[in-house]
Amino acid sequence: MRSYGANAAPPADRLVLFVADGLRAQSFFECNSDGSVKSPFLRRMSRKGTWGTSITRVPTESRPGYVAIISGFPEDIGAVMYGWRENPVAFDSFFNQSRYTWSWGSSEIVSMFSKAESQDHVFTQSYPTHMQEFYREAYRLDDWVFRKFEAFLNSTLTNDTLHDMVHQNKVVFFLNLLAMDVIGHSSKPHSEMYREGIRMLDSGIEEVYRLVEGYFADQRTVYVFTADHGMTDWGSHGAGSPQETLTPVVIWGSGINQLPDAVSSACWPSSPVDINQVDIAPLMSALIGAAFPANSIGVVPLEYLNVSSRSKALVMLANFRQLLEQLLIQKRRKRQMYWSIFFREFPGMTMQRVRTLTDALEYLLSKQRYVTIVDICKQWIPTVLQGMQYYHQYERRLLTCCIVASFCAWLLCMFSFLVVSKRLDLTLSHCNYFDMGLMGGLLFLLWCNSFRATFMLYAMMPFYLFHAANLRLNFREEGVLGSKDTAVRVDDVRRAFFFISFLFLGFFGTGNIASVNSFDPNFIILFVQVYRPFVMCALLIVKMIIPFMIACCSLCALSMFTNSKMETLYWLVVIVGDMQAVQFLLLLKDTGSWLEIGESISHYLIAMTMTAVVMLLSYGARFYTKCQIFAPKKHLP
C-alpha cells in the first residue's frame, strides 16, 4: 500500500507524546473543591495551544486505545483472541513512519509498535512487571518514565550518534504513563489519590517540557497529551459510557493554533475543539511531516493547525488520497473475489467520480486555489469513509441471512429432540440427489467467488440442520418411534422459564447486565496485587459463574425429586436462549452512540454465551448433585 504525506514544510521537527492511561475527561477538566485547577501546567499550556475532548471507540481497553492514537484506526476485534496483545492483521503506525521513535513505559504497550520491520528506528524501554502493584505507590511508574527520559537526554550529550539522531527531523518521544489506570482500578477516580495522581502527572509533564525546551531551544517541538480511555466511577473500563469514551486532549507547541480564552469562571474557560481518537495519528503525522499511517481512517482536524492555507490544502489533499487509496484497494479485492454479475460497486464513489475528483483537485492545486481544495476534501472524505465501510461489510447481508437460517434450523432441530428422544443416524447418507446437488452447486458457487471456508460452513449449516430435523420428525410421523418418548409436560416448560429467570437474577445480583465491565473489580485486589488484566477478568468470570452453578445444581436436584428429564429441561432452556440470540442479532448496531453500539453487542454476546455456559455447567451440576463421596449406610440386613 502506497504511503501519502503532505509535500509541505512541516511546522515541527520533533513530537513528544504523553498518553495517560485510564485518565477520563471528567476528572481531568473538573475543578478542585476550592475552585483551583487540578493540572495547572497543562492549563497554562492550553492557552498556548488547543485543547478538547477525544472521543474513543469501544472496547475502551488499553491496546485498542493506543492503536487508535498511534495508528489511526479502531482495533481489529479478532485481537481479542490474542488477549488484546497481538493484532491478527499487520498494520502501519505513526511510529513506523517517523525517522526515529523512542518509547518508555509498560512492556505490554511500548512493544506493540516495535515489530521486526521497525526495530531499526523504533526503540523501547520498559519497567519490570512487578512494579505494577496495586498496594504500592503507583506514582513511581510515571516517575520511572520521567527519570528514564531525563537520563536519555543526558546520555546524548556524551554519545555523538544519539546526539545526531535526536537532532534530525521526524523524531518522536513517546511516554506511556500508566499510574492513573492503576490508581483508578485500586482507589477509584473520585478518590483523593486519583486527584493527587493528576497533580503529580501534571508536575512530571512540566518537568519533561522544561527539559526538552532547555535541551533543543529551537521552538521546533510539539507536545501532545491525551489518554487511551476513561474509567467508570467503580474503577473499570471496556464499555461505551461517556466516562469511558471521553478523554482529554491538550496539544501545544510549534504549528499549533492558539485558542482565545473566553470570559468565564470555569477552570478551562476557552471553547474546546473535540476530535475523534483516530484523528490524532494523522494530526501528529502532519505536524512533523511524516507520511500518514497506511491503515489510518482518521481525518486531520485543521482547527488544531497554525499553518498557511497552502500547507492546510496539501495536508488535506494527502489525507484524501491516503483514504481513497484504501477504498480502491478494498474495491479491487472485492472485484477480484466475485463474478461480475455478483459484484456491486459503491454508488457514492464510482471510478468515474474518482477520476473526476482527482483531476479537479490537481487542477485546483495548479491554480493555487487552496481554500477550495480544503472544502472539496472535507466534502468527499466522509463519502470515502462510507465506501470503505461498504466494502468492509460487503458480505454482511448474505452472512446475516445464513446465520438467521442456521438459527431457525437449529431451533427446529432442538424441537425435534424434544418430541423424539431416541438417537437416529443423521448423516448426509439419507439426503436425496436433489439435496446433494443443491448443496454441491452452492458450494461450487461460493468457492468460485473466493469465499472463506468459515463462510461456506455458515451457508451449509442450515441445510444439514433442516435435514436432521426433518428426518427425526418424519420418523416420528411414520411411527418408527413410540409416543412415550415424545411427551413434553407443561411443568417442564414452567421449570425452564423459572430457571432462566434465576440465571438473569444471578447476573443482576453480581453486576449489570449491560456488560461485564460494569462489575466492581475492587474485591480482586484481595487476590491480585500486581496489575494483570487477564487474571482480573478471569476472577470476575468466576464471580459471575457462581450464581449460575447454584441455579444449575438446584435444577438438577429438582429434576431428581420430580422425575423430570434433565435433557428436556436443558433443551427448553437452549430454545429460549437461542430465540433471544436471534432477536439481539437482528438488533446489532454499528451506528449511533458508542453506548448503543456497545450495549447491542453485549446483549447478543450475553444471550449466546449464557446458553453455552449453562450447557457446560450442567455437567458440573450433575457431578455435584449425584456424586457420592461416601456410600450410604444400610440399617436393614
XYZ file of C-alpha atoms in Angstrom:
637
model
C 0.000 0.000 0.000
C 1.361 3.396 -1.020
C 2.123 5.993 1.674
C 0.970 9.604 1.410
C 2.295 12.675 3.169
C 1.920 16.416 2.756
C 4.510 17.901 0.392
C 4.939 20.954 2.565
C 7.459 22.126 5.133
C 6.324 20.716 8.487
C 5.894 23.148 11.384
C 7.800 20.907 13.852
C 10.875 18.679 13.804
C 10.002 16.525 16.794
C 6.938 15.459 18.780
C 6.561 14.460 22.421
C 3.539 12.219 23.005
C 2.164 11.817 26.538
C -0.559 9.171 26.988
C -2.017 8.950 30.489
C -3.572 5.507 30.729
C -7.095 5.487 32.208
C -7.490 9.270 32.615
C -11.077 10.323 31.906
C -12.000 13.802 30.711
C -14.498 14.442 33.508
C -11.909 14.008 36.262
C -9.242 15.938 34.373
C -11.241 19.048 33.472
C -13.303 19.471 36.641
C -12.134 21.887 39.371
C -10.995 21.056 42.858
C -13.316 21.702 45.770
C -11.645 25.111 46.320
C -12.123 26.074 42.648
C -8.481 25.568 41.644
C -7.290 23.666 38.577
C -6.143 20.072 39.041
C -3.430 20.379 36.378
C -2.131 23.992 36.405
C 0.736 23.442 33.976
C -1.410 21.798 31.270
C -3.979 24.548 31.761
C -1.274 27.165 31.080
C -0.099 25.243 28.014
C -3.659 25.027 26.708
C -3.628 28.847 26.450
C -0.670 28.470 24.074
C -2.346 25.753 22.026
C -5.605 23.895 21.571
C -7.441 21.509 23.854
C -10.613 19.463 23.803
C -12.075 16.013 24.249
C -11.069 12.883 22.382
C -13.938 10.515 21.579
C -12.771 6.912 21.755
C -14.406 3.748 20.431
C -15.470 0.596 22.196
C -13.967 -1.529 23.589
C -12.345 1.071 25.827
C -9.286 -1.007 26.621
C -5.619 -0.059 26.592
C -4.492 -1.781 23.417
C -7.383 -0.573 21.189
C -6.894 2.937 22.541
C -3.176 3.040 21.787
C -3.725 1.543 18.334
C -6.284 4.266 17.589
C -3.971 7.043 18.842
C -0.786 5.857 17.135
C -2.132 4.030 14.058
C -5.378 5.898 13.414
C -7.874 3.055 13.159
C -10.039 1.036 15.570
C -8.576 -2.243 16.779
C -9.410 -5.419 14.882
C -11.915 -7.328 17.023
C -10.032 -10.531 16.204
C -7.292 -9.312 18.556
C -9.474 -10.346 21.497
C -8.482 -13.947 20.729
C -4.877 -12.895 21.351
C -5.659 -11.147 24.625
C -5.517 -7.649 23.068
C -1.732 -8.102 22.893
C -1.345 -9.099 19.271
C -3.271 -7.998 16.222
C -4.054 -10.844 13.794
C -3.506 -8.388 10.921
C -0.264 -6.450 10.422
C -0.767 -2.670 10.373
C 1.171 0.536 9.892
C 1.692 3.144 12.607
C 2.798 6.733 13.141
C 5.962 5.445 14.806
C 6.793 3.342 11.768
C 6.525 6.420 9.520
C 8.791 8.514 11.758
C 12.534 8.740 11.325
C 13.254 7.722 14.928
C 10.978 6.939 17.873
C 11.951 6.367 21.495
C 9.356 4.898 23.866
C 9.257 4.430 27.633
C 6.570 2.710 29.677
C 4.782 -0.606 30.138
C 6.176 -3.512 28.136
C 2.672 -4.501 27.001
C 2.226 -1.100 25.341
C 5.583 0.048 24.007
C 6.373 -3.351 22.484
C 3.247 -3.282 20.290
C 4.782 -0.808 17.857
C 8.348 -2.134 17.764
C 7.987 -5.136 15.477
C 10.765 -6.642 13.399
C 10.238 -4.289 10.442
C 10.652 -1.183 12.656
C 13.379 -2.267 15.067
C 15.974 -0.169 13.274
C 14.266 3.114 14.158
C 11.769 2.392 16.976
C 13.467 1.918 20.352
C 11.714 0.910 23.575
C 12.489 0.698 27.263
C 10.027 -0.712 29.804
C 9.886 -1.225 33.547
C 9.535 -4.712 35.101
C 6.059 -6.120 35.614
C 6.349 -6.326 39.413
C 6.321 -2.525 39.609
C 2.618 -2.532 38.586
C 1.401 -3.418 42.075
C -1.852 -2.083 43.498
C -0.820 -1.810 47.113
C 2.255 0.289 46.443
C 2.527 3.869 45.226
C 1.597 3.828 41.553
C 3.183 7.244 41.006
C 6.598 5.621 40.738
C 5.522 4.065 37.422
C 5.287 7.522 35.851
C 8.295 8.733 37.823
C 10.332 5.869 36.321
C 9.358 7.050 32.822
C 10.264 10.664 33.566
C 13.612 9.672 35.099
C 14.489 7.424 32.131
C 13.640 10.194 29.689
C 15.876 12.611 31.564
C 18.681 10.057 31.630
C 18.279 9.537 27.874
C 18.667 13.237 27.106
C 21.747 13.396 29.345
C 23.247 10.375 27.543
C 23.024 12.164 24.196
C 25.479 14.751 25.489
C 28.230 12.116 25.584
C 27.078 9.943 22.682
C 27.619 11.569 19.291
C 25.477 9.020 17.465
C 22.470 9.584 19.700
C 23.071 13.326 19.570
C 22.872 13.339 15.777
C 19.779 11.096 15.791
C 17.692 13.220 18.148
C 18.559 16.411 16.241
C 17.091 15.181 12.971
C 13.525 15.804 11.852
C 10.532 13.441 12.207
C 11.651 12.403 15.703
C 9.107 11.132 18.247
C 9.356 10.667 22.023
C 6.562 8.526 23.449
C 5.920 8.466 27.214
C 3.441 5.803 28.331
C 2.114 6.875 31.759
C 0.289 4.010 33.479
C -0.127 5.330 37.027
C -3.615 6.818 36.549
C -5.020 3.497 35.348
C -3.565 1.584 38.297
C -4.809 4.213 40.763
C -8.258 4.230 39.162
C -8.597 0.464 39.467
C -7.489 0.379 43.076
C -8.768 3.664 44.554
C -11.492 4.771 42.069
C -11.498 8.020 40.008
C -13.340 10.038 42.672
C -10.727 9.354 45.358
C -8.192 11.780 46.738
C -5.391 9.538 45.476
C -6.696 9.883 41.900
C -6.697 13.680 42.213
C -3.200 13.543 43.645
C -2.184 11.364 40.695
C -3.387 14.046 38.245
C -1.369 16.662 40.117
C 1.814 14.574 40.039
C 1.221 13.717 36.381
C 0.962 17.413 35.587
C 4.162 18.092 37.523
C 6.045 15.354 35.667
C 4.919 16.621 32.256
C 6.055 20.118 33.200
C 9.478 18.728 34.082
C 9.741 16.960 30.701
C 8.670 20.139 28.915
C 11.391 22.175 30.610
C 13.995 19.513 29.817
C 13.086 19.422 26.119
C 12.882 23.191 25.723
C 16.192 23.630 27.514
C 17.893 20.878 25.501
C 16.790 21.823 21.961
C 15.964 25.529 22.408
C 14.778 25.900 18.802
C 10.978 26.224 19.224
C 10.509 23.272 16.824
C 8.872 20.851 19.262
C 5.178 19.993 19.501
C 3.588 18.319 22.530
C 0.520 16.051 22.524
C -1.179 14.999 25.745
C -4.136 12.578 25.751
C -5.425 9.312 27.257
C -6.255 5.934 25.766
C -9.583 5.516 27.594
C -11.542 6.756 30.587
C -12.890 4.936 33.615
C -16.170 4.417 35.425
C -16.853 5.530 38.993
C -16.250 1.987 40.227
C -12.830 1.748 38.564
C -13.416 -0.310 35.424
C -13.462 0.288 31.688
C -14.269 -1.513 28.477
C -17.802 -0.428 27.595
C -19.187 2.696 25.929
C -20.323 5.050 28.693
C -19.252 8.720 28.395
C -16.974 8.281 31.415
C -15.031 5.651 29.452
C -15.143 7.059 25.912
C -14.307 10.721 26.631
C -10.635 11.506 27.273
C -8.733 14.819 27.437
C -6.567 16.236 24.645
C -4.125 19.131 25.089
C -1.758 19.998 22.220
C 0.689 22.897 22.207
C 3.972 23.880 20.640
C 5.196 24.556 17.128
C 2.463 24.626 14.478
C -0.485 24.505 16.904
C -3.307 27.011 16.746
C -3.913 29.110 19.858
C -7.459 29.284 21.189
C -8.578 32.616 22.689
C -9.726 32.463 26.308
C -13.382 33.196 26.870
C -14.687 35.233 29.795
C -15.843 32.518 32.154
C -15.424 31.349 35.735
C -14.756 27.762 34.644
C -11.376 26.111 35.194
C -10.997 25.633 31.422
C -12.835 28.694 30.059
C -11.959 28.616 26.344
C -14.083 26.676 23.874
C -12.788 23.129 23.364
C -12.148 21.521 19.969
C -13.349 17.927 20.208
C -11.929 15.258 17.888
C -12.165 11.540 17.315
C -9.360 9.497 18.805
C -8.397 8.107 15.393
C -7.784 11.696 14.166
C -4.779 12.120 16.470
C -2.469 9.897 14.368
C -2.833 11.857 11.079
C -2.620 15.122 13.036
C 0.734 14.084 14.526
C 1.945 12.989 11.086
C 1.036 16.377 9.615
C 2.825 18.225 12.422
C 6.249 16.641 11.817
C 5.902 15.957 8.076
C 5.720 12.164 8.295
C 3.589 10.072 5.961
C 0.137 9.143 7.228
C -0.145 5.591 8.593
C -1.309 3.475 5.671
C -4.228 1.952 7.595
C -5.404 5.163 9.243
C -9.030 6.243 8.810
C -8.547 9.478 10.713
C -9.136 12.956 9.313
C -6.726 15.761 10.171
C -8.518 18.361 12.363
C -7.387 21.595 10.759
C -8.653 23.571 13.762
C -5.530 22.439 15.611
C -3.070 23.608 12.933
C -1.498 27.064 12.730
C -0.014 26.833 9.241
C -0.505 28.549 5.888
C -3.502 27.890 3.655
C -1.196 26.126 1.189
C 0.040 23.739 3.885
C -3.520 23.020 5.008
C -4.523 22.261 1.425
C -1.587 19.893 0.925
C -2.327 18.145 4.232
C -5.998 17.614 3.385
C -5.131 16.515 -0.160
C -2.680 13.915 1.158
C -5.244 12.799 3.740
C -7.888 12.404 0.997
C -5.521 10.435 -1.245
C -4.472 8.147 1.602
C -8.098 7.300 2.428
C -9.006 6.940 -1.248
C -6.104 4.506 -1.690
C -7.598 2.229 0.979
C -11.030 2.424 -0.676
C -9.652 1.474 -4.088
C -7.676 -1.444 -2.636
C -10.760 -2.814 -0.877
C -12.793 -2.398 -4.057
C -10.143 -4.168 -6.136
C -10.088 -7.110 -3.739
C -13.864 -7.493 -3.786
C -13.954 -7.251 -7.576
C -11.340 -9.989 -7.845
C -13.283 -12.231 -5.468
C -16.682 -12.162 -7.156
C -18.038 -12.757 -10.617
C -19.065 -9.533 -12.303
C -22.771 -10.421 -12.036
C -22.449 -10.628 -8.232
C -20.296 -7.510 -7.690
C -21.991 -4.221 -6.799
C -19.849 -1.091 -6.793
C -20.292 1.533 -4.090
C -22.554 4.070 -5.798
C -21.192 7.060 -3.903
C -17.629 6.702 -5.234
C -17.508 5.134 -8.687
C -14.335 5.033 -10.774
C -15.685 7.808 -12.980
C -16.210 10.001 -9.936
C -12.739 9.143 -8.608
C -11.132 10.271 -11.861
C -13.216 13.445 -11.916
C -12.289 14.369 -8.341
C -8.612 13.583 -8.840
C -8.379 15.703 -11.985
C -10.291 18.556 -10.337
C -8.008 18.606 -7.294
C -4.883 18.566 -9.464
C -6.249 21.478 -11.488
C -7.143 23.478 -8.379
C -3.704 22.828 -6.925
C -2.043 24.157 -10.068
C -4.219 27.277 -9.801
C -3.332 27.670 -6.097
C -6.961 27.619 -5.007
C -6.147 26.172 -1.611
C -9.376 27.029 0.211
C -11.417 25.247 -2.463
C -9.189 22.162 -2.184
C -9.799 22.007 1.566
C -13.549 22.373 1.080
C -13.706 19.616 -1.552
C -11.638 17.226 0.557
C -13.809 17.871 3.613
C -16.909 17.286 1.493
C -15.812 13.964 -0.033
C -13.794 12.348 2.769
C -16.983 11.221 4.593
C -18.143 9.569 1.346
C -14.807 7.764 1.041
C -15.146 6.521 4.621
C -18.668 5.309 3.843
C -17.306 3.450 0.829
C -14.658 1.761 2.980
C -17.384 0.700 5.401
C -19.491 -0.541 2.473
C -16.752 -2.857 1.178
C -15.784 -3.890 4.696
C -19.375 -5.073 5.294
C -19.924 -6.278 1.734
C -20.986 -9.805 2.753
C -22.903 -8.685 5.833
C -26.428 -9.103 4.445
C -25.757 -12.538 2.984
C -23.936 -13.640 6.127
C -26.811 -12.425 8.328
C -29.295 -14.412 6.241
C -27.168 -17.556 6.595
C -26.861 -17.124 10.370
C -30.593 -16.475 10.840
C -31.401 -19.517 8.672
C -28.992 -21.579 10.788
C -30.693 -20.389 13.961
C -34.131 -21.274 12.588
C -32.929 -24.703 11.514
C -31.254 -25.226 14.877
C -34.445 -24.283 16.735
C -36.405 -26.751 14.620
C -33.768 -29.393 15.256
C -33.954 -28.811 19.024
C -37.745 -29.054 18.872
C -37.320 -32.438 17.207
C -35.106 -33.501 20.105
C -37.911 -32.605 22.481
C -40.531 -34.718 20.725
C -38.128 -37.535 19.754
C -35.640 -38.753 22.329
C -34.088 -41.772 20.604
C -30.864 -41.468 18.634
C -31.018 -41.590 14.850
C -28.443 -41.725 12.103
C -28.371 -38.125 10.894
C -25.553 -38.382 8.373
C -25.883 -36.989 4.885
C -26.329 -40.503 3.508
C -30.078 -40.051 3.899
C -30.147 -36.969 1.643
C -31.707 -37.404 -1.787
C -29.996 -36.480 -5.019
C -31.755 -33.107 -5.183
C -30.446 -32.071 -1.766
C -26.922 -33.221 -2.587
C -26.991 -31.417 -5.921
C -28.262 -28.211 -4.340
C -25.575 -28.247 -1.660
C -22.863 -29.102 -4.152
C -23.920 -26.317 -6.506
C -23.953 -23.772 -3.693
C -20.513 -24.876 -2.504
C -19.137 -24.609 -6.043
C -20.601 -21.107 -6.417
C -19.104 -19.952 -3.120
C -15.741 -21.488 -3.983
C -15.633 -19.780 -7.377
C -16.301 -16.439 -5.675
C -13.386 -16.993 -3.253
C -15.453 -17.140 -0.070
C -13.656 -18.220 3.082
C -14.164 -21.704 4.476
C -15.997 -20.321 7.510
C -18.470 -18.567 5.208
C -19.092 -21.832 3.349
C -19.729 -23.504 6.690
C -22.331 -20.865 7.579
C -24.018 -21.410 4.207
C -24.077 -25.204 4.536
C -25.182 -25.355 8.154
C -28.906 -24.621 7.543
C -29.131 -27.470 5.002
C -27.735 -30.043 7.396
C -29.816 -28.865 10.362
C -33.045 -28.784 8.353
C -32.206 -32.257 7.071
C -31.629 -33.541 10.629
C -34.857 -32.024 11.980
C -36.914 -33.221 9.010
C -35.520 -36.731 9.320
C -36.399 -37.031 13.008
C -39.885 -35.588 12.598
C -40.621 -37.831 9.594
C -39.557 -40.907 11.546
C -41.931 -39.889 14.332
C -44.853 -39.427 11.925
C -44.199 -42.818 10.365
C -44.407 -44.475 13.789
C -40.782 -45.549 13.892
C -40.534 -44.040 17.365
C -43.142 -44.566 20.034
C -45.256 -41.825 21.543
C -43.958 -42.468 25.029
C -40.731 -40.673 24.047
C -42.469 -37.561 22.779
C -44.121 -36.109 25.862
C -43.145 -32.586 26.963
C -45.022 -31.652 30.105
C -46.207 -28.157 30.924
C -44.346 -28.396 34.231
C -41.089 -28.810 32.320
C -41.706 -25.595 30.384
C -42.525 -23.772 33.621
C -39.335 -25.018 35.306
C -37.235 -23.996 32.303
C -38.619 -20.451 32.347
C -38.062 -20.114 36.094
C -34.547 -21.453 35.634
C -33.782 -18.754 33.046
C -35.284 -16.138 35.342
C -32.973 -17.227 38.160
C -29.998 -17.081 35.800
C -30.750 -13.454 34.934
C -31.414 -12.722 38.591
C -27.969 -14.105 39.439
C -26.433 -11.972 36.729
C -28.197 -8.848 38.000
C -27.168 -9.683 41.539
C -23.415 -9.586 40.827
C -23.337 -6.676 38.411
C -25.087 -5.066 35.473
C -26.406 -6.998 32.504
C -25.225 -4.328 30.068
C -21.631 -5.548 30.121
C -19.004 -7.419 32.098
C -17.233 -4.072 32.568
C -19.998 -2.981 34.979
C -18.794 -5.327 37.734
C -16.938 -3.706 40.582
C -13.341 -5.015 40.468
C -12.422 -3.778 43.944
C -12.587 -7.257 45.515
C -9.950 -8.507 43.048
C -7.232 -6.519 44.803
C -7.508 -9.004 47.677
C -6.301 -11.755 45.306
C -4.144 -9.902 42.736
C -1.680 -7.259 43.859
C 0.079 -6.830 40.510
C -1.849 -5.251 37.644
C -2.706 -8.239 35.423
C -5.895 -7.509 33.460
C -6.470 -11.044 32.191
C -6.162 -12.636 35.638
C -8.540 -9.961 36.936
C -11.004 -10.741 34.147
C -10.813 -14.461 34.957
C -11.682 -13.752 38.598
C -14.649 -11.652 37.516
C -15.868 -14.509 35.338
C -15.589 -16.907 38.275
C -17.655 -14.487 40.336
C -20.352 -14.499 37.644
C -20.335 -18.295 37.260
C -21.037 -18.998 40.942
C -24.753 -17.987 40.785
C -25.100 -19.937 37.527
C -23.694 -23.060 39.159
C -26.070 -22.705 42.123
C -29.049 -22.431 39.746
C -27.874 -25.447 37.721
C -27.424 -27.555 40.853
C -30.883 -26.545 42.076
C -32.453 -27.523 38.749
C -30.635 -30.844 38.756
C -31.813 -31.595 42.292
C -35.372 -30.594 41.378
C -35.371 -32.952 38.413
C -34.346 -35.825 40.705
C -37.257 -35.168 43.062
C -39.866 -34.715 40.285
C -38.568 -37.469 37.974
C -38.140 -34.935 35.160
C -35.680 -35.469 32.346
C -32.712 -33.125 32.568
C -32.274 -33.344 28.798
C -35.770 -31.977 28.241
C -35.235 -29.104 30.650
C -31.935 -28.097 29.099
C -33.290 -28.301 25.551
C -36.077 -25.926 26.577
C -33.505 -23.559 28.087
C -31.432 -23.663 24.899
C -34.503 -22.949 22.756
C -35.429 -19.855 24.775
C -31.816 -18.650 24.845
C -31.371 -19.032 21.093
C -34.636 -17.232 20.404
C -33.237 -14.320 22.414
C -29.969 -14.548 20.467
C -31.798 -14.264 17.124
C -33.598 -11.161 18.326
C -30.401 -9.498 19.573
C -28.585 -10.475 16.351
C -31.104 -8.514 14.308
C -30.789 -5.577 16.746
C -26.991 -5.269 16.389
C -25.877 -1.702 15.612
C -22.769 -0.202 14.105
C -24.086 3.368 14.050
C -25.258 5.736 16.747
C -23.628 6.449 20.083
C -20.886 4.179 21.339
C -23.095 3.291 24.297
C -25.822 1.990 21.959
C -23.332 0.056 19.859
C -21.638 -1.446 22.906
C -24.921 -2.450 24.533
C -26.221 -4.116 21.354
C -23.044 -6.195 21.111
C -23.117 -7.021 24.828
C -26.748 -8.187 24.678
C -26.044 -10.525 21.773
C -22.904 -11.956 23.335
C -24.615 -12.493 26.688
C -27.520 -14.318 25.051
C -25.107 -16.536 23.113
C -22.656 -17.276 25.890
C -25.288 -17.858 28.565
C -26.687 -20.845 26.664
C -23.230 -22.320 26.132
C -22.220 -21.720 29.748
C -25.389 -23.372 31.047
C -24.778 -26.453 28.918
C -21.211 -26.712 30.225
C -22.182 -26.102 33.833
C -24.891 -28.754 33.637
C -22.212 -31.434 33.693
C -20.673 -29.883 36.788
C -24.106 -29.647 38.406
C -24.734 -33.328 37.769
C -21.430 -34.174 39.376
C -22.118 -32.099 42.490
C -25.684 -33.370 42.953
C -25.263 -37.055 42.048
C -21.724 -37.910 43.056
C -21.470 -39.835 46.347
C -18.229 -39.433 48.244
C -19.249 -41.948 50.904
C -21.514 -44.927 50.366
C -24.839 -44.643 52.246
C -25.154 -46.782 55.375
C -27.548 -49.702 55.311
C -29.510 -50.086 58.570
C -31.549 -53.096 57.465
C -29.987 -56.515 56.954
